[in-house]
Amino acid sequence: MFPFGEADAGFFFGREKLTGTLVEHVKGNRLLVLFGASGSGKSSVLRAGVLPAFPDDAALVFTPGPHPLEECAVRLAARAGTAPGPVHAGLAAGPHTFHRMVRQILAGQQEAGSAADELLIVVDQFEEVFTVCHDADERERFVAALVHATRVPDSRTRVAIAVRSDFYTHCTRLTGLVEALPRAHHPVGPMTAEELRAAIVQPAVRSRLTVESALLTTLTADAHGRPGALPLLSHALLETWKRRRGNALTLAGYRAAGGIEGALTQTAEEFYGALNDVRQTAARRLFLRLVALGEGTEDTKRRVPRQELDSGPDTAFVLEQATRARLLTADTDHVEIAHEALIRCWPRLGGWLEEDRGQERLRRALTEATTLWESLDHDPDTLYRGVRLAAARDLPAQTLTARERAFLEAGESAAQQAQRRDRRRLRRLRRLVGALAVLLVCAVAAAGFAVRAESTVAQQRNEAVALRAGEEAVRLSPHDPSLAVQIALAAYRQTPQKRTHDALLSTLSVTSMGLEPPGPEPTGSTPAGHTPVLDIPTGQTPAVTADGRLLAMTDGSRVVLWDLKDPRQPRRLGGTDLGGVGVGPIQFTPDGDTLLGAGADRVLRSWDVTDPRHPRLLSKPPTRHTDAVYSIAVRHDGRMAATTSYDDTIRLWDITDPARPRMLDALSGHGGNVKPVVFSPDGRTLASGSDDRHVRLWDVTDPRHAAPLAILKGHRHFIDALAYSPDGRTLLSGSDDHTAKLWDISELSRPRELGELARHADIVTGVAFAAHGRTAATVGIDGVVNIWDVTDRTRPAPLAHLINPRGTVKEVRYLTSDGTFLTVTAHYSVQIWYTALDRVLADACDRVHRTISRTQWTRHFPRLDYAPPCPRRT
C-alpha cells in the first residue's frame, strides 16, 4: 500500500499520459494543486512520475503534519545547512522568508556544482493541514508562504500540492489558495482499462514474471472505474505474488488472497488473529490513535509521534508485527497507517471507530492537552477542570497512556486544591456576612435591583447549561442511551428552545433502535468485531415495503429481511445467499411480495418474499448493462421496473410476471454514470440523475418507446438522490454540491427550479418526501439529518437539524405519515427517527433503564437542583 517513490520510477507504469500533462503544467506554471480520491495514486504520480523529470537535487518533498510551518522550516533549514529556529520565526513573521530560503538553498547548491536553478517543493497529503493541524493562523501562514514564493517576480520556486478531492471545499476557504485554484488545479481520475493493464503487466515483465490472462481480465474488471482502488490493487498483487506458481501470477492465487477488497482485509485479520488477547487490546488502542476522525469528511490517517504511544513491550510488539505486515509505516520519530484504504476496507477497524467515535474524540482532545501541558513545563493553567475533567475521568484507564494518566492525576490534584481554597474562601465570606448585616437597611433598594440582576444571570446561566447538556447528550447517546435520553429531556424542559428540541429528537432517535448490520448466519447475532465487506457499488440502498413493516438489507453476497412492525424491537426474519456474488441495489414491489435486486455480476434477480423467513428465487436474467448497476425503481402498479448503471444508460423491464422479467427498452442520453432513478406516482414519467449534473425526465407511457421530456439543469456536481412528491408535481434532488433542490414539474414542457435546501456541509446522499407531502428529509456525509417544511415550495423552511453521532448518513426512507423515518449510516447501522414531539415526550422515559444519579446530574447540570426527568428506576 506504500506509494511509488522516485526510486521506483522504473516500475511505474500506466500513468504516462497523466505524468506528461503534469510535467508540462509544472514547467509552465509555478503552482500545481493535484486533486484526487484517496487511493487514486496522487502521491505515486508526483513522486515516481513528476520528480524524475527534474534534476536529483531540484526537489524537496514533505507532508505538513500537525505543525506545517514548523515542518517546512525544518526541511528548508536542513537543506540550507542552517538552524531551523530562525527559519521558523521568519516564516511566522511573513511569507517572504520562504522565497529567500529557496534562493539561499539554490545558491549553495550552485557553489557546490549543481546545475539546478529552481527548486520544486512537493507537499504530499496536504489534507493534513485540515485534519491534524488545529491552528488556523499557522495553516494560513503556511499557505501564504507557498503561494507567495510562486508569485514574486524573481521566483525560483515551483510548488506541487497533492490533496484529497473531498477536501476541495476546505481549500476554497484558504484566502491565499482560492485565487490560484482556477489555474492551478488538476484532477486525478481512475485509470482506464489500458492503463490498468500496463500497471499490472509491465512491472511483472520487468521482474521476469508472467500474468495469467484470466487474472489480468479479472483484475482490470475489479479495479476499472473505481478511483480509490489502486492501493487495494497493489496489495492484492503483492498477496497474489506470494501465492505465485513458479514465475506466474495466477487467478487461483488472486482468489486465495481474497480478491481486490478481501486481500487487505485478509492480511489485517491474519495479523490481528496472531495476537493474544492483551496484544489485541494494544492493537486496538494503537490503530484508533492513528486515525483522524472526519468532520464532514471521511476519516483519514494520522501521523503520530512515537512519544504519544505507550512504550510497553505489548505496544512495541504490535507495532513491529503491523509494520512487517505492511499495515503501518514507522521511522525513528513517527508512526502512521500505510494507506487510508485500510480504514475503508478493514471492517474490524471500521467497527472500532463506530463503537468508540465519541470516546475517541475525548481521548484525542486529552492527548493534545497533555502535549500542551508537557510543552509548557507542566503549567497548572493548562490542566483540565470542571466538565472537561469529569468527561475525561470517565474514559477507561486502560485506553490511556502513562502521560495522559499523569495529566489527569495532576488535574484531579489541582481540582482538590481548588475545592479546599473555595471552602476557606466560603468561611471568610460567612464572617464578612455577619459584619455586613448592619448595612442591610441601607442596601434594601440596591438589593432589589441585585435580586433582579441575579435572576437574569441565573436564567442565562441555566440556558447555557441546558444547551451544553443537549449537545453532550447527542455525543453520549451511542454509548449510554439511557443517560443520554434523561440529559436531553431535562435540557429541553429547562430550556425549550430549537437547539434543545433538535438535541432531544436526535438523542431519542439514535437510541430508539439497535439494529446492527446482519451477519452471515440466518439466525443469531453478528460475531464480535465482524462487519461484512460489501463488494458492491457505493450507491447501494436499503429497501422498505410500502407499509413500512419489512426492511431488506444487503450483507456482502446476502440479502437479509427484518421485521419492523415494532421499530424499537426489529426482528431478523430470513435471508438469501447469491453464492459469493456481491449484492447491489434492491427494491420491493408495491405489494411487498417480491424483492428485486441486481448483483455485481449485473444479473437482475427477483425473489418471492411472501414468506420473508424463506425467500424464494424466481428468476435471474442478465440486465445487459455493461457496467455496475447503481439503482432499481419499481412503478406503483408493480408491472414495470427501471435499472440504472455506470454504463450511462437506463433499462426498462416488464415484471408483470416476476418469474419471467423481460427487457422493454434501453434509454441513453446522460453524459455520465446514471445513479438515482424514480417513477412518478402515476407511473407515466421517470426521473433519472447522473454524474453529468443533470436530471432527465422520460415519458414511459409506452415503455417500449420511451421518450425524453425535459432536462433539469442547476446542480454544480453529481446527482445522488431523487424523490417525487406524493402529488407528482414536485421533484426533489440531492447532489454532491451540498444542496438539494425542489423542481416544479407540473408542466413537463416547462419545468423550473423552485427553492434550494442548502444546510449540509458535504454531499447530500439521500432525500425523501413524507406521505402527506408537506415535509421532506435530506441526509448527507456530514452526518446531519435535516427536516424541512416544504408547504411553500419556493421558500422551504428548516424544521429540525438532527445530528447522527455515528457519522455519515447514506439513505433516508419515510415509514409512516406521522413523520417517522429510517436512515442508514455509512457503517450500515440503521436508526428510526421520530419527529412528532408529543410522541417523543410521551415515550422518552420508556427508554430509561436506570435513573440519572446525583453525581451524573451535577456533572451535566451544575448548580441546578437535582430533578430527574423520569420516575426513579433501578
XYZ file of C-alpha atoms in Angstrom, residues 378-679:
302
model
C 3.535 21.290 33.412
C 1.855 24.697 33.665
C -1.154 24.200 36.019
C -3.245 26.680 33.995
C -3.395 24.150 31.134
C -4.920 21.354 33.261
C -8.468 20.128 32.756
C -11.108 21.447 35.131
C -14.848 21.140 35.663
C -16.866 19.431 32.908
C -13.831 18.579 30.766
C -12.090 16.875 33.696
C -15.265 14.980 34.590
C -15.721 13.787 30.993
C -12.078 12.668 30.684
C -12.335 10.922 34.072
C -14.949 8.566 32.561
C -12.509 7.280 29.916
C -11.308 3.706 30.661
C -7.862 3.927 32.275
C -6.513 1.037 30.199
C -7.066 3.049 26.981
C -4.852 5.920 28.162
C -1.088 6.284 28.040
C 1.036 6.906 31.134
C 1.455 10.565 30.040
C -2.304 11.065 29.823
C -2.940 9.403 33.167
C -0.328 11.690 34.748
C -2.083 14.707 33.200
C -5.457 13.657 34.643
C -3.956 12.934 38.048
C -2.443 16.434 38.067
C -5.858 17.830 37.143
C -7.524 15.885 39.964
C -4.951 17.186 42.427
C -5.428 20.777 41.219
C -9.227 20.387 41.474
C -8.945 19.169 45.070
C -6.702 22.110 45.968
C -9.202 24.477 44.358
C -12.003 22.949 46.409
C -10.027 23.475 49.616
C -9.392 27.090 48.645
C -13.094 27.546 47.908
C -14.028 26.198 51.341
C -11.616 28.594 53.050
C -12.976 31.457 50.982
C -16.516 30.456 51.934
C -15.673 30.564 55.654
C -14.222 34.042 55.258
C -17.304 35.152 53.371
C -19.567 33.918 56.139
C -17.698 36.013 58.680
C -17.983 39.038 56.412
C -21.736 38.484 56.069
C -22.122 38.925 59.829
C -20.157 42.164 59.728
C -22.163 43.499 56.787
C -25.565 42.738 58.302
C -25.609 46.205 59.933
C -25.624 47.727 56.431
C -28.725 45.809 55.363
C -31.181 48.693 55.895
C -29.113 50.998 53.673
C -28.859 48.389 50.947
C -32.565 47.438 50.609
C -33.083 49.427 47.432
C -29.887 48.122 45.900
C -30.799 44.615 46.969
C -33.978 44.660 44.898
C -32.005 45.553 41.808
C -29.402 42.903 42.632
C -32.066 40.220 43.008
C -33.457 41.010 39.590
C -29.963 41.021 38.074
C -29.123 37.743 39.775
C -32.332 36.206 38.468
C -31.430 37.288 34.940
C -27.887 35.955 35.278
C -29.166 32.689 36.737
C -31.622 32.295 33.878
C -28.918 32.918 31.276
C -26.570 30.532 33.071
C -29.249 27.833 33.204
C -29.974 28.266 29.496
C -26.272 27.889 28.681
C -26.064 24.774 30.863
C -29.132 23.274 29.147
C -27.796 23.969 25.643
C -24.433 22.424 26.503
C -26.137 19.422 28.105
C -28.256 18.873 24.978
C -25.152 18.775 22.777
C -23.424 16.405 25.204
C -26.486 14.111 25.189
C -26.191 13.659 21.409
C -22.495 12.732 21.699
C -23.239 10.384 24.606
C -26.222 8.631 23.006
C -24.350 5.821 21.161
C -22.533 4.793 24.352
C -25.074 5.331 27.169
C -28.538 5.859 25.589
C -30.433 5.666 28.903
C -28.404 8.506 30.444
C -28.411 10.489 27.176
C -32.236 10.432 26.976
C -32.565 11.812 30.501
C -29.995 14.565 29.898
C -31.692 15.642 26.637
C -35.174 15.537 28.181
C -34.081 17.560 31.209
C -32.314 20.095 28.956
C -35.456 20.565 26.848
C -37.686 21.002 29.898
C -35.226 23.503 31.367
C -34.864 25.489 28.126
C -37.459 24.565 25.455
C -35.599 26.120 22.511
C -34.943 24.865 18.985
C -31.448 23.585 19.819
C -32.628 21.529 22.806
C -35.639 20.378 20.749
C -33.306 19.108 17.978
C -30.951 17.539 20.526
C -33.878 15.672 22.148
C -35.071 14.321 18.787
C -31.501 13.352 17.827
C -30.872 11.554 21.104
C -34.157 9.663 21.178
C -33.986 8.730 17.528
C -30.464 7.386 17.716
C -31.194 5.381 20.853
C -34.534 4.105 19.622
C -33.082 1.310 17.557
C -30.102 -1.002 17.941
C -30.168 -2.790 14.594
C -26.661 -3.820 13.560
C -25.622 -4.949 10.052
C -26.781 -8.556 9.550
C -24.242 -11.313 9.932
C -23.603 -14.319 7.697
C -25.949 -16.709 9.523
C -29.760 -16.660 9.187
C -30.207 -16.524 12.985
C -28.221 -15.147 15.901
C -26.096 -12.041 16.081
C -23.008 -10.786 14.290
C -19.743 -12.160 15.807
C -17.871 -9.609 17.904
C -15.665 -7.379 15.794
C -17.085 -8.617 12.470
C -18.567 -6.256 9.903
C -19.092 -7.667 6.386
C -17.340 -6.043 3.420
C -19.806 -5.238 0.648
C -18.364 -5.873 -2.827
C -20.971 -3.650 -4.488
C -21.255 -0.078 -5.852
C -21.372 2.735 -3.321
C -24.932 3.559 -4.449
C -26.316 0.531 -2.547
C -29.611 1.295 -0.802
C -31.909 -0.394 1.704
C -35.401 -1.433 0.654
C -38.563 -0.867 2.693
C -42.059 -2.107 1.837
C -44.778 0.494 1.212
C -46.377 -0.210 4.615
C -43.005 0.147 6.401
C -43.272 -3.286 8.024
C -40.436 -5.072 6.217
C -36.817 -3.961 5.682
C -34.270 -5.577 3.376
C -30.536 -5.007 3.800
C -27.549 -6.428 1.922
C -24.590 -8.149 3.549
C -21.854 -8.996 1.056
C -23.456 -11.677 -1.109
C -26.581 -11.999 1.093
C -29.927 -10.231 1.327
C -31.412 -10.272 4.843
C -35.006 -9.369 5.787
C -36.077 -7.646 9.031
C -39.497 -7.239 10.671
C -40.104 -3.548 11.539
C -43.665 -3.821 12.909
C -42.213 -2.578 16.194
C -39.260 -0.338 15.195
C -37.897 -0.434 18.740
C -37.507 -4.221 18.563
C -36.592 -5.179 14.978
C -36.562 -8.917 14.368
C -34.394 -10.687 11.847
C -36.510 -12.984 9.673
C -34.591 -14.704 6.890
C -32.214 -14.201 4.015
C -30.845 -15.489 0.761
C -27.285 -16.036 -0.486
C -26.072 -15.223 -4.012
C -23.171 -17.657 -3.779
C -20.354 -15.161 -3.413
C -21.735 -12.560 -5.844
C -21.879 -9.076 -4.276
C -25.392 -7.611 -3.989
C -26.041 -4.145 -5.382
C -29.311 -2.171 -5.256
C -32.536 -3.820 -4.069
C -36.221 -2.762 -4.203
C -39.594 -4.196 -3.159
C -42.629 -4.237 -5.423
C -45.528 -2.099 -4.065
C -47.397 -5.124 -2.689
C -44.283 -6.165 -0.736
C -44.471 -9.753 -2.077
C -41.486 -9.536 -4.442
C -37.944 -8.200 -3.988
C -35.779 -7.191 -6.963
C -32.006 -6.961 -6.764
C -29.015 -6.516 -9.061
C -25.714 -8.194 -8.234
C -22.128 -7.318 -9.005
C -22.418 -9.787 -11.889
C -25.023 -7.405 -13.481
C -27.805 -10.028 -13.209
C -31.366 -8.957 -12.262
C -32.755 -11.297 -9.616
C -36.267 -11.494 -8.193
C -37.341 -13.270 -5.015
C -40.758 -14.241 -3.702
C -40.799 -12.855 -0.121
C -44.416 -13.734 0.685
C -42.826 -15.793 3.454
C -39.970 -13.465 4.489
C -38.395 -16.198 6.586
C -37.782 -18.271 3.447
C -37.237 -16.029 0.362
C -37.529 -17.997 -2.882
C -35.547 -17.124 -6.033
C -37.865 -16.628 -9.027
C -35.566 -15.530 -11.849
C -32.157 -14.091 -12.694
C -31.884 -12.729 -16.249
C -28.835 -10.602 -17.216
C -29.501 -6.843 -17.112
C -27.473 -6.322 -20.316
C -25.767 -3.390 -18.596
C -22.045 -3.265 -19.397
C -21.015 -1.840 -16.028
C -22.165 -1.909 -12.392
C -25.896 -1.398 -11.672
C -26.474 1.581 -9.327
C -30.190 1.627 -8.515
C -33.576 -0.006 -9.127
C -37.038 1.615 -9.154
C -40.461 -0.106 -9.376
C -43.618 1.548 -10.720
C -46.630 1.916 -8.388
C -48.595 -0.863 -10.128
C -45.701 -3.325 -9.772
C -45.700 -4.086 -13.503
C -42.568 -2.230 -14.589
C -39.086 -1.624 -13.166
C -36.094 0.510 -14.166
C -32.372 -0.066 -13.583
C -29.523 2.455 -13.892
C -25.831 1.812 -14.386
C -22.355 3.255 -14.610
C -22.561 2.449 -18.335
C -24.575 5.754 -18.680
C -27.870 4.006 -19.554
C -31.294 3.145 -18.079
C -33.113 -0.107 -18.856
C -36.861 -0.683 -18.531
C -38.280 -4.095 -17.527
C -41.672 -5.749 -17.715
C -42.090 -7.511 -14.345
C -45.788 -8.376 -14.678
C -44.599 -11.937 -14.123
C -41.635 -11.598 -11.720
C -40.554 -15.106 -12.643
C -40.089 -14.019 -16.272
C -38.942 -10.378 -16.428
C -38.467 -9.019 -19.940
C -36.397 -6.013 -21.007
C -38.532 -3.404 -22.781
C -36.206 -0.550 -23.744
C -32.758 0.983 -23.128
C -32.622 4.748 -22.538
C -29.496 6.765 -23.288
C -28.732 10.455 -23.218
C -26.895 11.061 -19.971
C -23.236 12.038 -20.340
C -22.006 10.169 -17.235
C -22.843 7.460 -14.694
C -26.623 7.220 -14.208
C -27.335 6.931 -10.468
C -30.776 7.571 -8.897
C -33.974 6.709 -10.745
C -37.596 7.060 -9.599
C -41.082 6.666 -11.134
